[in-house]
Amino acid sequence: MPLDFQIAEDDLGGFTAPAREHLKKAVEQYAVDLIKEANRIEATRNSTDGTTEITQGMVNDAVSSQKQTFGSPKITIWPKILNAVSSALSFIVGMLYDPSSLTNQVNMLIFLGLAALTIIVTTISIMRGS
């Protein structure tokens, strides 16, 4: 017995015909994904080889699981750039470490400035969760 869904005409007030068709396909795909997730949840909870029984709680868990994927943030390039800059600065600071050249005050200031910048960029990179 197939399930049929209806959406009130008032709710589709500004939708064009192509938009309505796209909405229909998106809702159908969401339903298919929800059914797959509910079946997966049931399979992990069913410890016996008995009949499949998907409960309201399993459907609720599947809905929660599907909602989590909708709210995921878009990944930007900035965390990757921060990681690359952090790595590059760490490499440069390592290359500049030479005890004999650090006796010069200018070299020491450059070294300490780059080391401080490396610490700041690395900390920002870690705090942003990249």
CSV table of C-alpha atoms in Angstrom, one decimal:
chain,number,residue,atom,x,y,z
A,1,MET,CA,0.0,0.0,0.0
A,2,PRO,CA,1.7,3.2,-1.2
A,3,LEU,CA,1.7,6.3,0.9
A,4,ASP,CA,0.4,9.4,-0.8
A,5,PHE,CA,1.2,12.9,0.5
A,6,GLN,CA,-0.6,16.1,-0.2
A,7,ILE,CA,0.5,19.6,0.3
A,8,ALA,CA,-2.1,22.3,0.6
A,9,GLU,CA,-2.4,24.6,-2.4
A,10,ASP,CA,-2.1,27.6,-0.2
A,11,ASP,CA,1.4,26.5,0.9
A,12,LEU,CA,2.5,26.5,-2.7
A,13,GLY,CA,1.5,30.1,-3.4
A,14,GLY,CA,4.5,31.4,-5.4
A,15,PHE,CA,5.8,28.1,-6.8
A,16,THR,CA,6.1,27.8,-10.6
A,17,ALA,CA,5.4,24.5,-12.3
A,18,PRO,CA,9.1,23.6,-12.6
A,19,ALA,CA,9.5,24.5,-8.9
A,20,ARG,CA,6.6,22.3,-7.9
A,21,GLU,CA,8.1,19.4,-9.9
A,22,HIS,CA,11.5,19.9,-8.3
A,23,LEU,CA,9.9,20.1,-4.8
A,24,LYS,CA,8.0,16.8,-5.6
A,25,LYS,CA,11.3,15.1,-6.6
A,26,ALA,CA,13.1,16.4,-3.5
A,27,VAL,CA,10.4,15.2,-1.2
A,28,GLU,CA,10.4,11.8,-2.8
A,29,GLN,CA,14.2,11.6,-2.5
A,30,TYR,CA,14.0,12.7,1.1
A,31,ALA,CA,11.4,9.9,1.8
A,32,VAL,CA,13.6,7.3,0.1
A,33,ASP,CA,16.6,8.4,2.2
A,34,LEU,CA,14.5,8.4,5.4
A,35,ILE,CA,13.3,4.9,4.7
A,36,LYS,CA,16.8,3.7,4.0
A,37,GLU,CA,18.0,5.3,7.3
A,38,ALA,CA,15.1,3.8,9.3
A,39,ASN,CA,16.0,0.3,7.8
A,40,ARG,CA,19.6,0.8,8.7
A,41,ILE,CA,18.7,1.7,12.3
A,42,GLU,CA,16.4,-1.3,12.6
A,43,ALA,CA,19.1,-3.6,11.2
A,44,THR,CA,21.6,-2.4,13.9
A,45,ARG,CA,19.1,-2.8,16.7
A,46,ASN,CA,17.6,-6.1,15.6
A,47,SER,CA,19.9,-8.7,17.3
A,48,THR,CA,17.9,-11.7,16.0
A,49,ASP,CA,17.0,-12.8,12.6
A,50,GLY,CA,13.4,-12.2,13.3
A,51,THR,CA,11.0,-10.1,11.2
A,52,THR,CA,11.8,-6.5,10.4
A,53,GLU,CA,9.9,-4.1,12.6
A,54,ILE,CA,10.5,-0.4,12.3
A,55,THR,CA,9.1,1.5,15.2
A,56,GLN,CA,8.1,5.2,15.6
A,57,GLY,CA,11.3,5.7,17.6
A,58,MET,CA,13.4,4.4,14.8
A,59,VAL,CA,11.7,6.7,12.3
A,60,ASN,CA,12.2,9.6,14.7
A,61,ASP,CA,15.9,8.7,15.0
A,62,ALA,CA,16.1,8.6,11.2
A,63,VAL,CA,14.5,12.0,10.9
A,64,SER,CA,17.0,13.4,13.4
A,65,SER,CA,19.8,11.8,11.5
A,66,GLN,CA,18.6,13.4,8.2
A,67,LYS,CA,18.2,16.8,9.8
A,68,GLN,CA,21.8,16.8,10.9
A,69,THR,CA,22.9,16.6,7.3
A,70,PHE,CA,20.8,19.6,6.3
A,71,GLY,CA,22.4,21.9,8.8
A,72,SER,CA,26.1,21.1,8.1
A,73,PRO,CA,28.1,24.3,7.4
A,74,LYS,CA,29.6,25.0,4.0
A,75,ILE,CA,33.3,24.3,3.9
A,76,THR,CA,35.3,27.3,2.9
A,77,ILE,CA,38.9,27.6,1.7
A,78,TRP,CA,40.1,29.7,4.6
A,79,PRO,CA,40.7,26.9,7.1
A,80,LYS,CA,42.9,25.2,4.5
A,81,ILE,CA,44.8,28.4,3.9
A,82,LEU,CA,45.3,28.9,7.6
A,83,ASN,CA,46.7,25.4,7.9
A,84,ALA,CA,49.0,25.9,5.0
A,85,VAL,CA,50.3,29.2,6.4
A,86,SER,CA,50.7,27.7,9.8
A,87,SER,CA,52.8,24.8,8.3
A,88,ALA,CA,54.9,27.2,6.2
A,89,LEU,CA,55.6,29.5,9.1
A,90,SER,CA,56.6,26.5,11.3
A,91,PHE,CA,59.0,25.4,8.5
A,92,ILE,CA,60.5,28.9,8.1
A,93,VAL,CA,61.0,29.3,11.9
A,94,GLY,CA,62.7,25.9,12.0
A,95,MET,CA,65.0,26.8,9.1
A,96,LEU,CA,65.9,30.2,10.8
A,97,TYR,CA,66.9,28.5,14.0
A,98,ASP,CA,70.7,28.8,14.1
A,99,PRO,CA,72.2,29.5,17.5
A,100,SER,CA,75.2,31.3,16.0
A,101,SER,CA,73.2,33.7,13.9
A,102,LEU,CA,70.7,34.4,16.7
A,103,THR,CA,73.4,36.3,18.6
A,104,ASN,CA,72.7,39.1,16.2
A,105,GLN,CA,69.9,41.3,17.6
A,106,VAL,CA,68.2,41.8,14.2
A,107,ASN,CA,68.2,38.1,13.5
A,108,MET,CA,66.8,37.4,17.0
A,109,LEU,CA,64.0,39.9,16.5
A,110,ILE,CA,63.0,38.4,13.1
A,111,PHE,CA,63.1,34.9,14.6
A,112,LEU,CA,61.0,35.9,17.6
A,113,GLY,CA,58.5,37.8,15.4
A,114,LEU,CA,58.1,34.8,13.1
A,115,ALA,CA,57.8,32.4,16.0
A,116,ALA,CA,55.1,34.6,17.6
A,117,LEU,CA,53.2,34.9,14.3
A,118,THR,CA,53.5,31.1,13.9
A,119,ILE,CA,52.0,30.5,17.4
A,120,ILE,CA,49.1,33.0,16.6
A,121,VAL,CA,48.3,31.5,13.2
A,122,THR,CA,48.5,27.9,14.5
A,123,THR,CA,46.2,28.8,17.5
A,124,ILE,CA,43.7,30.5,15.2
A,125,SER,CA,43.8,27.5,12.9
A,126,ILE,CA,43.1,25.1,15.8
A,127,MET,CA,40.4,27.3,17.4
A,128,ARG,CA,38.5,27.4,14.1
A,129,GLY,CA,38.4,23.6,14.0
A,130,SER,CA,40.2,23.3,10.7
